[in-house]
CSV table of C-alpha atoms and ligand atoms in Angstrom, one decimal:
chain,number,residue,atom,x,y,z
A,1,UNK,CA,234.4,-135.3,15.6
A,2,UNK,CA,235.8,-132.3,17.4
A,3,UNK,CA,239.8,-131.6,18.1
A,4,UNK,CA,240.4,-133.3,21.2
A,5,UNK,CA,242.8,-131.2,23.2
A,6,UNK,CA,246.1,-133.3,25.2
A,7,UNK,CA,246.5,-132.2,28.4
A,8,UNK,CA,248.7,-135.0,29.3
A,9,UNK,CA,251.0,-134.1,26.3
A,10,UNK,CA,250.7,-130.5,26.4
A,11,UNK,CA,251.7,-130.9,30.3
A,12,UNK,CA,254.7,-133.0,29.1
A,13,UNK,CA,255.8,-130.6,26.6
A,14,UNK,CA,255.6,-127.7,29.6
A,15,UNK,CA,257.8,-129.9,32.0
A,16,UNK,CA,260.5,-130.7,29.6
A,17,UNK,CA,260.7,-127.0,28.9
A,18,UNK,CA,260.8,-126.8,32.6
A,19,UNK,CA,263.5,-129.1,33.0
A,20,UNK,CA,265.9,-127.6,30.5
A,21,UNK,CA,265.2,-124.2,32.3
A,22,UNK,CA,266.3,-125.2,35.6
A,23,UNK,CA,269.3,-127.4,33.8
A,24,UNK,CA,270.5,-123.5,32.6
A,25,UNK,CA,269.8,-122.1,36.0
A,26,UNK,CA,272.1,-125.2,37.8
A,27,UNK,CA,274.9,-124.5,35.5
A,28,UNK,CA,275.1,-121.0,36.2
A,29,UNK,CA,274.6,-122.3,40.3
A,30,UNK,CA,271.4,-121.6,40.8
A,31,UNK,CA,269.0,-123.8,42.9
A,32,UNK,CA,265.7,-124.2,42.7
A,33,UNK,CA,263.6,-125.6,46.0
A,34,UNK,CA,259.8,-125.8,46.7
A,35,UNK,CA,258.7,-125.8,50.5
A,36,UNK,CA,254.9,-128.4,50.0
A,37,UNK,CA,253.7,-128.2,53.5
A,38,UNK,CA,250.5,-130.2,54.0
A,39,UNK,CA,248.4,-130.7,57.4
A,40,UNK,CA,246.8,-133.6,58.2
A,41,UNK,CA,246.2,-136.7,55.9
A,42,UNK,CA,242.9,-136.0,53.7
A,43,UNK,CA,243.8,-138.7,51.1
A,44,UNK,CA,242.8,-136.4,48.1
A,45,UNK,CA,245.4,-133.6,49.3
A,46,UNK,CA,248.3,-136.5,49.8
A,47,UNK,CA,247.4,-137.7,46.2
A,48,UNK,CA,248.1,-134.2,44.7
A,49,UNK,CA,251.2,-133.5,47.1
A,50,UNK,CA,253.0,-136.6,46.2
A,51,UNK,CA,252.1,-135.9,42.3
A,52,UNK,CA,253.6,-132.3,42.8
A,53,UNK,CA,256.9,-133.7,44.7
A,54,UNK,CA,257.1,-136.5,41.6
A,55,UNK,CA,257.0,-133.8,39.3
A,56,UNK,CA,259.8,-131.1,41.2
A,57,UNK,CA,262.0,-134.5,41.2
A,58,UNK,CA,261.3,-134.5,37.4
A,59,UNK,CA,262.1,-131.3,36.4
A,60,UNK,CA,265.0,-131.1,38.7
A,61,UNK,CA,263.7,-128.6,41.3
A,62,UNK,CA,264.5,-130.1,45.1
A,63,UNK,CA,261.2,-130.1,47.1
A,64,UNK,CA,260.9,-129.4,51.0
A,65,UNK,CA,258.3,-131.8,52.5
A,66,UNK,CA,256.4,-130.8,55.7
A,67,UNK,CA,253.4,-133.5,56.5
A,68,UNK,CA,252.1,-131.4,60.0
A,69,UNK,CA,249.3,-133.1,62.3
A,70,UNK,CA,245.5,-132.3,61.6
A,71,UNK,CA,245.7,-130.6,65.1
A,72,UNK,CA,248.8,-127.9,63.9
A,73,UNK,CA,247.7,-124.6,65.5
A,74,UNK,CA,247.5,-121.3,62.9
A,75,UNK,CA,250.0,-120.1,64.3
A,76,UNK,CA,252.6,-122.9,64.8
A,77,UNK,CA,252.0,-122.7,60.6
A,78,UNK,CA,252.5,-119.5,60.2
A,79,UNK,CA,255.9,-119.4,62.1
A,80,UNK,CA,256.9,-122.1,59.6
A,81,UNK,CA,255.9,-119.8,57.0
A,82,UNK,CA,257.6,-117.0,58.1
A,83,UNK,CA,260.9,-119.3,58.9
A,84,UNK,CA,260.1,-120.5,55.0
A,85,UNK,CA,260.2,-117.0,53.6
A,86,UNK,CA,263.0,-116.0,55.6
A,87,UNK,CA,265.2,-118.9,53.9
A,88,UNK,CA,267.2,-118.0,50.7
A,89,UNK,CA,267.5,-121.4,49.8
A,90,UNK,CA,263.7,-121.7,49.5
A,91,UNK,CA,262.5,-120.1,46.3
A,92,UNK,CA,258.4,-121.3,46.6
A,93,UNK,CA,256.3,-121.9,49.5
A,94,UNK,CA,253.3,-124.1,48.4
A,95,UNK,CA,250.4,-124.7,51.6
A,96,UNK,CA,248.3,-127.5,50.2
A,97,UNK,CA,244.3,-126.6,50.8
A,98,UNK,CA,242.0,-127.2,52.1
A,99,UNK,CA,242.9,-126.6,55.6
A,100,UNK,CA,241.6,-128.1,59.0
A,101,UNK,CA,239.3,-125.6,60.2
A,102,UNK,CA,241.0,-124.3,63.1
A,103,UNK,CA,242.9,-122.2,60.5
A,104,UNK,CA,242.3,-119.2,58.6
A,105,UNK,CA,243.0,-119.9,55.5
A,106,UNK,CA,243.4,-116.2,54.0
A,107,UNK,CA,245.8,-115.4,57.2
A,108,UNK,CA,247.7,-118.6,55.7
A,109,UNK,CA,247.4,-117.5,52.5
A,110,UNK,CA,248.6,-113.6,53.2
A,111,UNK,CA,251.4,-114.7,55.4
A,112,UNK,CA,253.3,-116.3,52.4
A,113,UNK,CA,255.9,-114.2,50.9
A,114,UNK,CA,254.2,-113.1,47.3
A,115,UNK,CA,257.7,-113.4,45.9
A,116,UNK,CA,257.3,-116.9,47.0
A,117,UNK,CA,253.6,-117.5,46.2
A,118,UNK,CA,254.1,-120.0,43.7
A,119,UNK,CA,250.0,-120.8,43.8
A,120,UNK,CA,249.1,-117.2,42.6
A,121,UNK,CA,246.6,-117.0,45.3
A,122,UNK,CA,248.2,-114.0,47.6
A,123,UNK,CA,246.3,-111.3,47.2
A,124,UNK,CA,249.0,-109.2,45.8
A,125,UNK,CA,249.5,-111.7,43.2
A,126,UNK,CA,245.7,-111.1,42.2
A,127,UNK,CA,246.3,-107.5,42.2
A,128,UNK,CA,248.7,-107.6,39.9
A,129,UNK,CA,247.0,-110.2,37.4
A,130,UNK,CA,244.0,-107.7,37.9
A,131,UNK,CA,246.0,-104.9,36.7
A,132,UNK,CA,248.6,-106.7,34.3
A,133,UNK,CA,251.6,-106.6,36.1
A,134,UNK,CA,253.8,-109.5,36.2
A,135,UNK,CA,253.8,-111.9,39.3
A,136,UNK,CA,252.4,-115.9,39.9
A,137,UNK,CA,249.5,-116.8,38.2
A,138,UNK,CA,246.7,-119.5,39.8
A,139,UNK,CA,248.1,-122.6,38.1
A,140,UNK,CA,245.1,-123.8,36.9
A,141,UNK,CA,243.5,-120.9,34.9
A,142,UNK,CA,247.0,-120.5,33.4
A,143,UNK,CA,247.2,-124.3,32.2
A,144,UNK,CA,243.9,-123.5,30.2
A,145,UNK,CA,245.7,-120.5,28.6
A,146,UNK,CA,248.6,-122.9,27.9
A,147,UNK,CA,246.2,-125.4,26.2
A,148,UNK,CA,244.4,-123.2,24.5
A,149,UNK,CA,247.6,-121.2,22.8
A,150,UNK,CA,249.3,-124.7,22.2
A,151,UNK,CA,246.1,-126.3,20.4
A,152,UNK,CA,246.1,-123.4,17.7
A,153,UNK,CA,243.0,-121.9,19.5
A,154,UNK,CA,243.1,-118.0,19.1
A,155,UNK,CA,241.6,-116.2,22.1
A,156,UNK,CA,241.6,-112.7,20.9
A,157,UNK,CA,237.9,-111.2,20.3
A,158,UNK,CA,236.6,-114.6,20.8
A,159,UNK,CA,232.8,-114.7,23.3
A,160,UNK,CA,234.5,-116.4,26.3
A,161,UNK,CA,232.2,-117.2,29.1
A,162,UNK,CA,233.6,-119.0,32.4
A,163,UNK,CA,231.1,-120.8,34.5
A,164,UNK,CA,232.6,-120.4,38.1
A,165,UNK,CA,233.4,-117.6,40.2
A,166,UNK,CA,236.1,-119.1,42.4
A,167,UNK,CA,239.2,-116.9,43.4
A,168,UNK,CA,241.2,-120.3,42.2
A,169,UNK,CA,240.2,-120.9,39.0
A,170,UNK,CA,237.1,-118.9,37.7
A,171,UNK,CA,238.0,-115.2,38.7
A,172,UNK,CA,241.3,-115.6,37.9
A,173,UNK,CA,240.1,-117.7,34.4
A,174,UNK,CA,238.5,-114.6,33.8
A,175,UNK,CA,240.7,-112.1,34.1
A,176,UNK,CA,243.6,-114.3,31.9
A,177,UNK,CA,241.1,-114.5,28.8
A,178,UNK,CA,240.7,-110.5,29.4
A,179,UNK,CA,244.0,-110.1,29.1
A,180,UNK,CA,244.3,-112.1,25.4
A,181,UNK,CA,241.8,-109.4,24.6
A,182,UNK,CA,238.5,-111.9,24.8
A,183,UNK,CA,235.4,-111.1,25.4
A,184,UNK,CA,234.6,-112.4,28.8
A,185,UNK,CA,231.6,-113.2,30.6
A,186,UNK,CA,231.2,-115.0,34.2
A,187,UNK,CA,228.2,-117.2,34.6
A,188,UNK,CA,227.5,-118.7,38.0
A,189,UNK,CA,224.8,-120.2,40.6
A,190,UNK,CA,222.8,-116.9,40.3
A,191,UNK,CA,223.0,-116.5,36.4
A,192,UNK,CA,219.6,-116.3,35.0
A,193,UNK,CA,219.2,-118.4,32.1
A,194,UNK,CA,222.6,-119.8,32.2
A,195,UNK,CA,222.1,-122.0,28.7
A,196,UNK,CA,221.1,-118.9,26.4
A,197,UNK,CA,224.1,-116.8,28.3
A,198,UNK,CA,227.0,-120.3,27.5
A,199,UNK,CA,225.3,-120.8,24.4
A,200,UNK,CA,226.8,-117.2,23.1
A,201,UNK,CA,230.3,-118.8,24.1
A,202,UNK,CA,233.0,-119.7,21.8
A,203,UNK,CA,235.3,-120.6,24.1
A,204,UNK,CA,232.9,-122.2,27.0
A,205,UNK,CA,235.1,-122.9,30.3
A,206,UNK,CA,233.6,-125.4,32.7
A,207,UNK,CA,233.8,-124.7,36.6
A,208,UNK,CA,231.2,-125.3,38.7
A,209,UNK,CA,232.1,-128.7,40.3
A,210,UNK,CA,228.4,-130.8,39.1
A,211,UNK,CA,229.5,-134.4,37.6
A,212,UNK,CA,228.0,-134.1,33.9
A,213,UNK,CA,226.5,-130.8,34.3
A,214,UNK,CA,227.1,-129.0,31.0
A,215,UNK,CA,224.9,-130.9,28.1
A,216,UNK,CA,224.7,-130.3,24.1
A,217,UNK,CA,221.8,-127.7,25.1
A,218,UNK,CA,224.5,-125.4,26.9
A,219,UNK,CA,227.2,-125.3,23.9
A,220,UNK,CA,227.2,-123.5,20.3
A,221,UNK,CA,228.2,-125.8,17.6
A,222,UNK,CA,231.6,-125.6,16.9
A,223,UNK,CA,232.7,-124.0,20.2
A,224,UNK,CA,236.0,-125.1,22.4
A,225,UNK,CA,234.6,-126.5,25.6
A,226,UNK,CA,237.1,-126.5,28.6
A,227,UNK,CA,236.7,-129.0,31.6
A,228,UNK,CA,237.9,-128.0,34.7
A,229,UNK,CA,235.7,-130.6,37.0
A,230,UNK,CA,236.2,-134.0,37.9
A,231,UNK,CA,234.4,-135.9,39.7
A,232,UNK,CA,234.2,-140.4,40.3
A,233,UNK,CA,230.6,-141.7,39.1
A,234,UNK,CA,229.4,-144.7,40.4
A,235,UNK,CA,231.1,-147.1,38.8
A,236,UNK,CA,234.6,-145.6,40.1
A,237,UNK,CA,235.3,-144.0,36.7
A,238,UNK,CA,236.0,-139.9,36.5
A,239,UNK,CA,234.2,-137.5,34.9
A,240,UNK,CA,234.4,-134.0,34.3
A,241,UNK,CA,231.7,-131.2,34.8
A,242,UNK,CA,230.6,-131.7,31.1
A,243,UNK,CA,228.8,-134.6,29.9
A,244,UNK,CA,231.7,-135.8,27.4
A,245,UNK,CA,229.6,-138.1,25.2
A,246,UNK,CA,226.7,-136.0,24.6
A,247,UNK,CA,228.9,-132.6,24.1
A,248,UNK,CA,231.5,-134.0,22.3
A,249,UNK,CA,229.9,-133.9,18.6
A,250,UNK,CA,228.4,-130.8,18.4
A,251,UNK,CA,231.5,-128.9,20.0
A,252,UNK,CA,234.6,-128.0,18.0
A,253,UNK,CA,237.1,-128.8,20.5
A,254,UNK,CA,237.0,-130.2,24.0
A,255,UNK,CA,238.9,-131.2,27.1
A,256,UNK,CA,238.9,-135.1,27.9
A,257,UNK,CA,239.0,-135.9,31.8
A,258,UNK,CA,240.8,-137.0,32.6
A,259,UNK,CA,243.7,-135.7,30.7
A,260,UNK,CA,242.6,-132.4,29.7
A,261,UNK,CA,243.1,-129.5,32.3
A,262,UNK,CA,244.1,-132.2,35.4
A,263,UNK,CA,247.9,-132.6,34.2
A,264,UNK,CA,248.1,-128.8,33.6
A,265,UNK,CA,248.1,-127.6,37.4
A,266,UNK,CA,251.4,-129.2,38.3
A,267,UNK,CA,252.7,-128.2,34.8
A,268,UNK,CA,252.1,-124.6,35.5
A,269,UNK,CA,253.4,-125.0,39.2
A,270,UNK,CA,256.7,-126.2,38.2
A,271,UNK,CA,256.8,-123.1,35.7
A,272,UNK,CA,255.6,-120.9,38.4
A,273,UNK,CA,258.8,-122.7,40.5
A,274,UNK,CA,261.2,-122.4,37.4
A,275,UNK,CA,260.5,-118.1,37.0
A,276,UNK,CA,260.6,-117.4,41.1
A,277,UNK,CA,264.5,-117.6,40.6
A,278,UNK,CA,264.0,-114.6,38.7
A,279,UNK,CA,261.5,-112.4,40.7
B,301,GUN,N1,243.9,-127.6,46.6
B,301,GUN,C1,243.2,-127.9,45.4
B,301,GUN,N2,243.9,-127.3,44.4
B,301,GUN,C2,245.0,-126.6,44.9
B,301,GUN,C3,246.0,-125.9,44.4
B,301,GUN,O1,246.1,-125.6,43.2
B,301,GUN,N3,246.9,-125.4,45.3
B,301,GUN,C4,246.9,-125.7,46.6
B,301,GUN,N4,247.8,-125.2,47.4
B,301,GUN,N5,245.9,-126.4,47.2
B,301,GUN,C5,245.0,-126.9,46.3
C-alpha cells in the first residue's frame, strides 16, 4: 500500500511551529493581528473564516473580524481596505472570495497592501514568486510543498505535472515545484491526451475541481499523487478530485481527503501571518 501523506499532522506540526514563533515575537512586544473581512453569508466562506479565526486564536495571532452585508458597495470595501493598510497594528489583511458580484475582485485584490497580502494573491506577490524574490506565497500550493518536503518526498529533477491552471493554486503550484528545480508541466481542460501527458508524472498534483476525476489509468506506478479537490458525493461523504480507492494501490504515495492538502491552507496562512512582522 502506498505512503499515505498526514495533512492533518503535518498542519499540526506547522502551527505549533507557528505558535512558538509568535510566543518569541510577544516577548520581544511584538503583535501579531489578521484583519478576515467576509461579505455576505455563503455558508462555505463562513465555514473557512471561522476555521481561520480558530486557528489565529490557536497560534496566538489576534484576528480582526468584519462580516459586511451581501449588498457592501466596491468601494465602501475598498475604503476599509485602505483604512486596514493604513493601521500599524494590522499586520495581514485577508478578503475571503468569492465575492458578490457587484465587486471586482482583482480591484479588491490590488487594493490590499502586498506587505499585507497574507493570501499571496496580489499581483506583486506573483511577480515576485515568478521571479524568486521573497514575498507571500498562495497558501495552498505552499502547503503541498510543506507536505511534500516533510513526507521525505524529494522534488528536485522529479516529472511534476499539475492539472489546473488557476492563479490560486495551479499557476502558482507550478511555479513552487520550478523553483525545487522539478520538472514541471501544466495540464488543463485543453490538454490533448491528458492521461499519456500525467502518466509521465512522478509527482501528479490534482486540481481541476471533478469529484473522482483522476483514475489508476492517469497515474505511473509508484508516483506521489496530490489532492487538491473536494467535493460531497451523494451520500454526504467528501471526496477529492482523485478516485482514492481505485488510485490508491498502484500510486506510491497519495493525499487522503479529507486530511491531506485541506488542513494545509490555514497552516500556511498562519505562517504567512507569523513572517509579515518581518516584511
Ligand atoms: N476562497 C477559497 N479559498 C480561498 C483562500 O485561500 N483565500 C481567500 N481569501 N478566499 C478563498
Amino acid at each position: 500500500m502506498p505512503q499515505i501523506i498526514d495533512g492533518k499532522a503535518i498542519s499540526a506540526q506547522i502551527k505549533d511551529e507557528v505558535k512558538a514563533q509568535i510566543a518569541a515575537l510577544n516577548t520581544q512586544g511584538k503583535k501579531v493581528c489578521l484583519a478576515v473581512i467576509q461579505v455576505g453569508d455563503d455558508p462555505a466562506s463562513s465555514v473557512y473564516v471561522g476555521n481561520k479565526k480558530k486557528a489565529c486564536a490557536y497560534v496566538g495571532i489576534e484576528s480582526l473580524s468584519y462580516e459586511l452585508a451581501a449588498e457592501t458597495t466596491q468601494e465602501e470595501l475598498l475604503e476599509l481596505i485602505r483604512e486596514l493598510n493604513a493601521r500599524e497594528d494590522v499586520n495581514g489583511i485577508l478578503v475571503q472570495l468569492p465575492l458578490p458580484e457587484q465587486i471586482d475582485e482583482d480591484a479588491v485584490i490590488r487594493a490590499i497592501d502586498p506587505k499585507k497580502d497574507v493570501d499571496g494573491f496580489h499581483p506583486q506577490s506573483v511577480g515576485a514568486l515568478c521571479i524568486g524574490q521573497p514575498g507571500f506565497v498562495s497558501c495552498t500550493p505552499a502547503g503541498i510543498i510543506q507536505l511534500l518536503k516533510r513526507s521525505g518526498i524529494e522534488i528536485a529533477g522529479k516529472e511534476c505535472v499539475v492539472i489546473g491552471r488557476s492563479n490560486i493554486v495551479g499557476k502558482p503550484m507550478a511555479l513552487l515545484l520550478l523553483r525545487e528545480n522539478g520538472t514541471v508541466t501544466v495540464a488543463h481542460s485543453r490538454t490533448r491526451d491528458l492521461r499519456e501527458v500525467t502518466k509521465r508524472a512522478d509527482i501528479l498534483v490534482v486540481a481541476v475541481g471533478k469529484p473522482k476525476m483522476i483514475t489508476r489509468e492517469y497515474v505511473k506506478e509508484g508516483a506521489v499523487v496530490i489532492d487538491v479537490g473536494i467535493h460531497r458525493n451523494e451520500n454526504n461523504k467528501l471526496c477529492g478530485d482523485v478516485d482514492y480507492e481505485d488510485v490508491a494501490p498502484v500510486c506510491g504515495a497519495i493525499t487522503p481527503v479529507p486530511g491531506g492538502v485541506g488542513p494545509m491552507t490555514i497552516a500556511m496562512l498562519m505562517y504567512n501571518c507569523a513572517n509579515s512582522v518581518s516584511l
